[in-house]
Amino acid sequence: MLHVSGTRLVTDDATPVRLRGVGLGGWMNMENFITGYPANESSMRYAVRTVLGDERAELFFDRLLTSFFTEQDAALLAGLGMNCVRIPVNYHHWESDDRPLEIDQRGFRHLDRVIGLLGEHGVYSVIDLHALPGSQNQHWHSDNPTHVAAFWQHRHFQDRAVHLWEAIADHYRDHPWVAGYNPVNEPGDPTGKMIGPFYDRLVKAIRAADPDHVLFLDGNTYSTDFSIFREVYENTVFVLHDYALAGFAHGGPYPGYTRGEWCDRHELERAFAKRSSFQRETGTPLWVGEFGPVYTGDPAADGQRYQILRDQLAIYDAQDVGWSLWTYKDVGLQGLVHAAGPYLDRFGGFIAKKRRLGADRWGSTMEESAGVLAPLHGLIESEFPAWDPYPWGARYQSDDLIRHILLAQALLPEYAELFRGLGDDELTALADSFLLERCVRREPLLDLLGDNLAR
């Protein structure tokens, strides 16, 4: 079992371990750009259930969980030299909103299976609660159908999160291949006043259930602000996220300007130094919980994205920094591998429509449907020049409300209708499109990571 010793993670015999691997995004916490649906996970599941019915919807979603990660996936990651997978999960697997505080033990079934597979290959797991009751941040990846992080407004939601973590920590307290717990992914407390006391309470509760596993704690404002920590907890890694501006879908050339900001290797290093200043000041381990560019399909542009990744990895290597690349498997935007076959045959046109509309935040260039939306953005800029909403300002907030909530929710019935009339075998084939042996491998990315991990 790992524990923190100064600036490092070490085993019980004091052997240093630098955790390097990927995030298993889109699996037990589904995301729209990863598996091709619109809006947030709960809304999508509801829409699909209205078409398929409860029993057949469960058949599809359970098969997807089974096929998305198997022994072959664990072997691939271990073969690349990775020793860690960060596993995002959604609270809905353990608790229903209409039966709060009642833990469903079936939620552990798939998580136990994958943690076991990874452990058999010598790969640690970090359990990451990516979606908390009430949503801990303002975006789709916390399964938020709105732009309000209600988690910070209601003690009820916080009570439920603590209760769930007590159950998870008790379940895994003796598991040696669980590196630790990442209890709140990318919190977005607009006031910054609730999160510090909540972390104090949460840490105490988890430690009572499991005194030994490492805690991986994200800073506020999507793991960028660590001023909210009032103490340095024992056996804790303070997790930073390090996305490069030029690596986003709307990123410019690299090196070059993105939305008026210069980005090159020096700027990446400067940004990382700033983002990791708290860890250096407190003498705690450096671990990047998320980073990585998205890809465009254009060889020239993607060559620049691979260079961003090489530069970031070189920066981390030089400073002995651990990392978890986002993300492992998807439908073609960012993954090491991506689904093909029946799923893409059936949903490919719909995914293209989402891309044309810029309906997914992760993947939008912010310029889709510019002729329609530009006048609205201009109106907001002229009429409300002082409006600066949390967390990223007016331009991003406008897109979130219009594209990523309004348009995305309007697309839900269209996505669900694509399931209509399918038989059980066809639903199984859709889910099995995510089996590794049926996926397309992003070979330049796999080669890049394999070369880095071999050094």
Short mmCIF file of C-alpha atoms in Angstrom, two decimals, residues 51-302:
data_model
loop_
_atom_site.label_atom_id
_atom_site.label_comp_id
_atom_site.label_asym_id
_atom_site.label_seq_id
_atom_site.Cartn_x
_atom_site.Cartn_y
_atom_site.Cartn_z
CA VAL A 51 -37.26 4.67 -25.77
CA LEU A 52 -35.93 1.28 -24.62
CA GLY A 53 -37.68 0.81 -21.31
CA ASP A 54 -35.91 0.16 -18.01
CA GLU A 55 -34.91 -3.47 -18.60
CA ARG A 56 -33.44 -3.07 -22.07
CA ALA A 57 -31.74 0.20 -21.19
CA GLU A 58 -30.08 -1.62 -18.30
CA LEU A 59 -28.99 -4.36 -20.73
CA PHE A 60 -27.23 -1.79 -22.92
CA PHE A 61 -25.61 0.29 -20.18
CA ASP A 62 -24.40 -2.71 -18.19
CA ARG A 63 -22.93 -4.27 -21.31
CA LEU A 64 -21.20 -0.97 -22.09
CA LEU A 65 -19.61 -0.97 -18.63
CA THR A 66 -18.45 -4.54 -19.21
CA SER A 67 -17.04 -3.97 -22.69
CA PHE A 68 -15.46 -0.57 -22.09
CA PHE A 69 -12.69 -2.03 -19.92
CA THR A 70 -11.55 -5.65 -19.91
CA GLU A 71 -8.40 -7.63 -19.21
CA GLN A 72 -7.11 -6.66 -22.66
CA ASP A 73 -7.31 -2.98 -21.72
CA ALA A 74 -5.42 -3.56 -18.49
CA ALA A 75 -2.74 -5.48 -20.40
CA LEU A 76 -2.37 -2.70 -22.98
CA LEU A 77 -1.84 -0.02 -20.35
CA ALA A 78 0.57 -2.14 -18.34
CA GLY A 79 2.44 -3.02 -21.54
CA LEU A 80 2.94 0.68 -22.26
CA GLY A 81 4.62 0.97 -18.86
CA MET A 82 1.79 2.68 -17.00
CA ASN A 83 1.36 1.95 -13.31
CA CYS A 84 -1.79 3.93 -12.51
CA VAL A 85 -5.36 4.45 -13.72
CA ARG A 86 -7.51 7.23 -12.29
CA ILE A 87 -11.08 5.93 -12.31
CA PRO A 88 -13.85 8.57 -12.38
CA VAL A 89 -17.15 7.42 -10.89
CA ASN A 90 -20.64 8.89 -10.56
CA TYR A 91 -22.47 8.77 -7.22
CA HIS A 92 -25.57 7.44 -9.01
CA HIS A 93 -24.01 3.97 -9.10
CA TRP A 94 -24.38 3.77 -5.32
CA GLU A 95 -27.23 6.09 -4.43
CA SER A 96 -30.54 7.14 -5.97
CA ASP A 97 -31.79 10.68 -5.57
CA ASP A 98 -35.18 9.38 -4.49
CA ARG A 99 -33.57 7.18 -1.82
CA PRO A 100 -30.79 9.39 -0.42
CA LEU A 101 -28.25 7.95 2.02
CA GLU A 102 -29.14 4.36 1.05
CA ILE A 103 -26.01 2.71 -0.39
CA ASP A 104 -26.54 0.17 -3.18
CA GLN A 105 -23.73 -2.36 -2.89
CA ARG A 106 -24.18 -3.28 -6.55
CA GLY A 107 -22.30 -0.09 -7.35
CA PHE A 108 -19.06 -1.86 -6.44
CA ARG A 109 -19.47 -4.70 -8.92
CA HIS A 110 -17.78 -3.19 -11.98
CA LEU A 111 -15.36 -1.08 -9.95
CA ASP A 112 -14.15 -4.14 -8.04
CA ARG A 113 -13.70 -5.98 -11.34
CA VAL A 114 -11.56 -3.29 -12.97
CA ILE A 115 -9.48 -2.56 -9.87
CA GLY A 116 -8.82 -6.29 -9.67
CA LEU A 117 -7.82 -6.53 -13.34
CA LEU A 118 -5.44 -3.60 -12.99
CA GLY A 119 -3.94 -5.01 -9.80
CA GLU A 120 -3.24 -8.31 -11.54
CA HIS A 121 -1.10 -6.31 -13.99
CA GLY A 122 0.68 -4.34 -11.26
CA VAL A 123 -1.31 -1.16 -11.92
CA TYR A 124 -2.66 1.02 -9.10
CA SER A 125 -6.12 2.63 -9.14
CA VAL A 126 -7.09 6.07 -7.87
CA ILE A 127 -10.85 6.23 -7.21
CA ASP A 128 -12.11 9.63 -8.34
CA LEU A 129 -15.64 10.77 -7.43
CA HIS A 130 -16.28 12.79 -10.56
CA ALA A 131 -19.97 13.53 -9.97
CA LEU A 132 -21.25 14.34 -6.47
CA PRO A 133 -24.88 14.81 -5.37
CA GLY A 134 -26.04 18.26 -6.42
CA SER A 135 -22.98 18.69 -8.69
CA GLN A 136 -19.76 20.08 -7.23
CA ASN A 137 -18.99 22.17 -10.31
CA GLN A 138 -20.80 23.94 -13.12
CA HIS A 139 -20.33 21.53 -16.03
CA TRP A 140 -21.49 18.33 -17.68
CA HIS A 141 -18.73 16.18 -16.22
CA SER A 142 -20.26 16.43 -12.75
CA ASP A 143 -23.52 15.21 -14.35
CA ASN A 144 -24.87 18.75 -14.01
CA PRO A 145 -27.91 19.58 -16.19
CA THR A 146 -27.60 23.28 -15.26
CA HIS A 147 -24.77 25.76 -14.66
CA VAL A 148 -25.31 25.86 -10.88
CA ALA A 149 -23.10 23.85 -8.51
CA ALA A 150 -25.84 23.23 -5.94
CA PHE A 151 -23.55 20.98 -3.90
CA TRP A 152 -22.10 24.03 -2.16
CA GLN A 153 -25.52 25.54 -1.42
CA HIS A 154 -27.14 22.61 0.40
CA ARG A 155 -25.80 20.76 3.44
CA HIS A 156 -27.96 17.79 2.38
CA PHE A 157 -25.78 17.14 -0.68
CA GLN A 158 -22.62 17.40 1.40
CA ASP A 159 -23.99 14.94 3.96
CA ARG A 160 -24.66 12.44 1.19
CA ALA A 161 -21.14 12.79 -0.24
CA VAL A 162 -19.56 12.18 3.16
CA HIS A 163 -21.78 9.17 3.71
CA LEU A 164 -20.88 7.70 0.32
CA TRP A 165 -17.17 8.17 0.93
CA GLU A 166 -17.45 6.42 4.28
CA ALA A 167 -18.90 3.43 2.41
CA ILE A 168 -16.26 3.49 -0.35
CA ALA A 169 -13.37 3.88 2.09
CA ASP A 170 -14.66 1.05 4.26
CA HIS A 171 -15.02 -1.20 1.20
CA TYR A 172 -11.44 -0.63 -0.04
CA ARG A 173 -9.64 -0.01 3.23
CA ASP A 174 -7.36 -3.06 2.91
CA HIS A 175 -6.93 -3.13 -0.88
CA PRO A 176 -3.22 -2.80 -1.73
CA TRP A 177 -3.77 -1.87 -5.40
CA VAL A 178 -5.94 1.11 -4.57
CA ALA A 179 -3.43 3.95 -4.49
CA GLY A 180 -5.96 6.20 -2.80
CA TYR A 181 -9.08 8.30 -3.01
CA ASN A 182 -9.71 11.44 -5.08
CA PRO A 183 -12.95 12.43 -3.32
CA VAL A 184 -13.98 15.60 -5.20
CA ASN A 185 -13.06 16.09 -8.85
CA GLU A 186 -12.61 19.71 -9.96
CA PRO A 187 -14.68 21.46 -7.28
CA GLY A 188 -16.16 24.81 -8.25
CA ASP A 189 -17.20 26.62 -5.06
CA PRO A 190 -17.95 30.17 -6.30
CA THR A 191 -17.48 31.74 -2.87
CA GLY A 192 -14.45 29.70 -1.86
CA LYS A 193 -15.90 29.68 1.66
CA MET A 194 -17.64 26.31 1.80
CA ILE A 195 -14.96 24.05 0.37
CA GLY A 196 -12.32 24.41 3.11
CA PRO A 197 -14.62 23.42 6.00
CA PHE A 198 -16.13 20.67 3.84
CA TYR A 199 -12.70 19.18 3.14
CA ASP A 200 -11.93 19.26 6.88
CA ARG A 201 -15.10 17.29 7.55
CA LEU A 202 -14.62 14.89 4.64
CA VAL A 203 -11.00 14.08 5.47
CA LYS A 204 -11.95 13.29 9.08
CA ALA A 205 -14.76 10.96 7.94
CA ILE A 206 -12.64 9.08 5.40
CA ARG A 207 -9.76 8.69 7.86
CA ALA A 208 -12.17 7.19 10.41
CA ALA A 209 -13.24 4.57 7.86
CA ASP A 210 -9.78 4.01 6.35
CA PRO A 211 -6.77 5.51 8.12
CA ASP A 212 -4.17 4.24 5.65
CA HIS A 213 -4.94 5.08 2.02
CA VAL A 214 -3.58 8.24 0.41
CA LEU A 215 -5.97 11.13 -0.18
CA PHE A 216 -5.74 12.94 -3.53
CA LEU A 217 -7.37 16.35 -3.01
CA ASP A 218 -8.22 18.74 -5.86
CA GLY A 219 -7.97 22.48 -5.37
CA ASN A 220 -10.96 24.77 -5.89
CA THR A 221 -11.91 26.24 -9.29
CA TYR A 222 -11.29 23.00 -11.18
CA SER A 223 -8.13 22.08 -9.28
CA THR A 224 -6.29 25.36 -9.84
CA ASP A 225 -6.77 27.22 -6.52
CA PHE A 226 -5.16 25.73 -3.40
CA SER A 227 -5.56 28.78 -1.15
CA ILE A 228 -8.68 27.14 0.28
CA PHE A 229 -6.68 24.56 2.25
CA ARG A 230 -6.37 25.57 5.88
CA GLU A 231 -3.94 22.80 6.76
CA VAL A 232 -1.73 20.24 5.06
CA TYR A 233 -3.38 16.94 5.87
CA GLU A 234 -1.19 13.92 6.53
CA ASN A 235 -0.72 11.30 3.82
CA THR A 236 -2.21 13.61 1.19
CA VAL A 237 -1.41 14.56 -2.40
CA PHE A 238 -2.80 17.92 -3.53
CA VAL A 239 -3.81 17.31 -7.13
CA LEU A 240 -3.39 19.90 -9.87
CA HIS A 241 -4.78 19.86 -13.40
CA ASP A 242 -2.59 21.21 -16.17
CA TYR A 243 -4.40 21.64 -19.48
CA ALA A 244 -2.49 23.65 -22.08
CA LEU A 245 -4.48 26.47 -23.69
CA ALA A 246 -3.18 25.61 -27.17
CA GLY A 247 -4.32 22.02 -26.70
CA PHE A 248 -8.03 22.80 -26.45
CA ALA A 249 -10.32 22.39 -29.47
CA HIS A 250 -10.19 26.15 -29.94
CA GLY A 251 -6.40 26.18 -29.49
CA GLY A 252 -4.25 27.99 -32.00
CA PRO A 253 -0.95 26.87 -33.51
CA TYR A 254 1.82 25.61 -31.25
CA PRO A 255 3.98 27.52 -30.73
CA GLY A 256 1.67 30.45 -31.35
CA TYR A 257 -1.28 32.45 -30.10
CA THR A 258 -4.58 31.12 -28.77
CA ARG A 259 -7.23 33.76 -28.13
CA GLY A 260 -4.53 36.38 -27.78
CA GLU A 261 -2.27 34.39 -25.43
CA TRP A 262 1.13 33.07 -26.49
CA CYS A 263 1.85 29.39 -25.87
CA ASP A 264 5.17 27.61 -26.29
CA ARG A 265 7.40 25.28 -24.24
CA HIS A 266 8.54 28.14 -22.00
CA GLU A 267 4.95 29.20 -21.35
CA LEU A 268 3.94 25.62 -20.52
CA GLU A 269 6.75 25.46 -17.99
CA ARG A 270 5.83 28.85 -16.51
CA ALA A 271 2.15 27.86 -16.20
CA PHE A 272 3.04 24.56 -14.54
CA ALA A 273 5.34 26.28 -12.05
CA LYS A 274 2.52 28.64 -11.09
CA ARG A 275 -0.07 25.87 -10.83
CA SER A 276 2.21 23.73 -8.66
CA SER A 277 3.45 26.47 -6.31
CA PHE A 278 1.35 25.25 -3.36
CA GLN A 279 2.79 21.74 -3.58
CA ARG A 280 6.33 23.10 -3.68
CA GLU A 281 5.73 25.45 -0.77
CA THR A 282 4.23 22.66 1.35
CA GLY A 283 6.76 19.98 0.34
CA THR A 284 4.06 17.59 -0.85
CA PRO A 285 4.13 15.27 -3.88
CA LEU A 286 3.56 16.65 -7.38
CA TRP A 287 0.87 14.76 -9.29
CA VAL A 288 -1.06 16.06 -12.32
CA GLY A 289 -4.50 14.47 -12.16
CA GLU A 290 -5.54 15.62 -15.64
CA PHE A 291 -3.84 17.07 -18.71
CA GLY A 292 -3.57 16.42 -22.42
CA PRO A 293 -4.58 17.95 -25.75
CA VAL A 294 -7.53 17.08 -27.97
CA TYR A 295 -7.03 16.02 -31.57
CA THR A 296 -8.56 17.40 -34.75
CA GLY A 297 -8.11 14.78 -37.44
CA ASP A 298 -5.82 17.15 -39.38
CA PRO A 299 -2.29 15.64 -39.43
CA ALA A 300 -0.52 19.01 -39.28
CA ALA A 301 -2.59 20.30 -36.37
CA ASP A 302 -2.37 16.99 -34.53
#
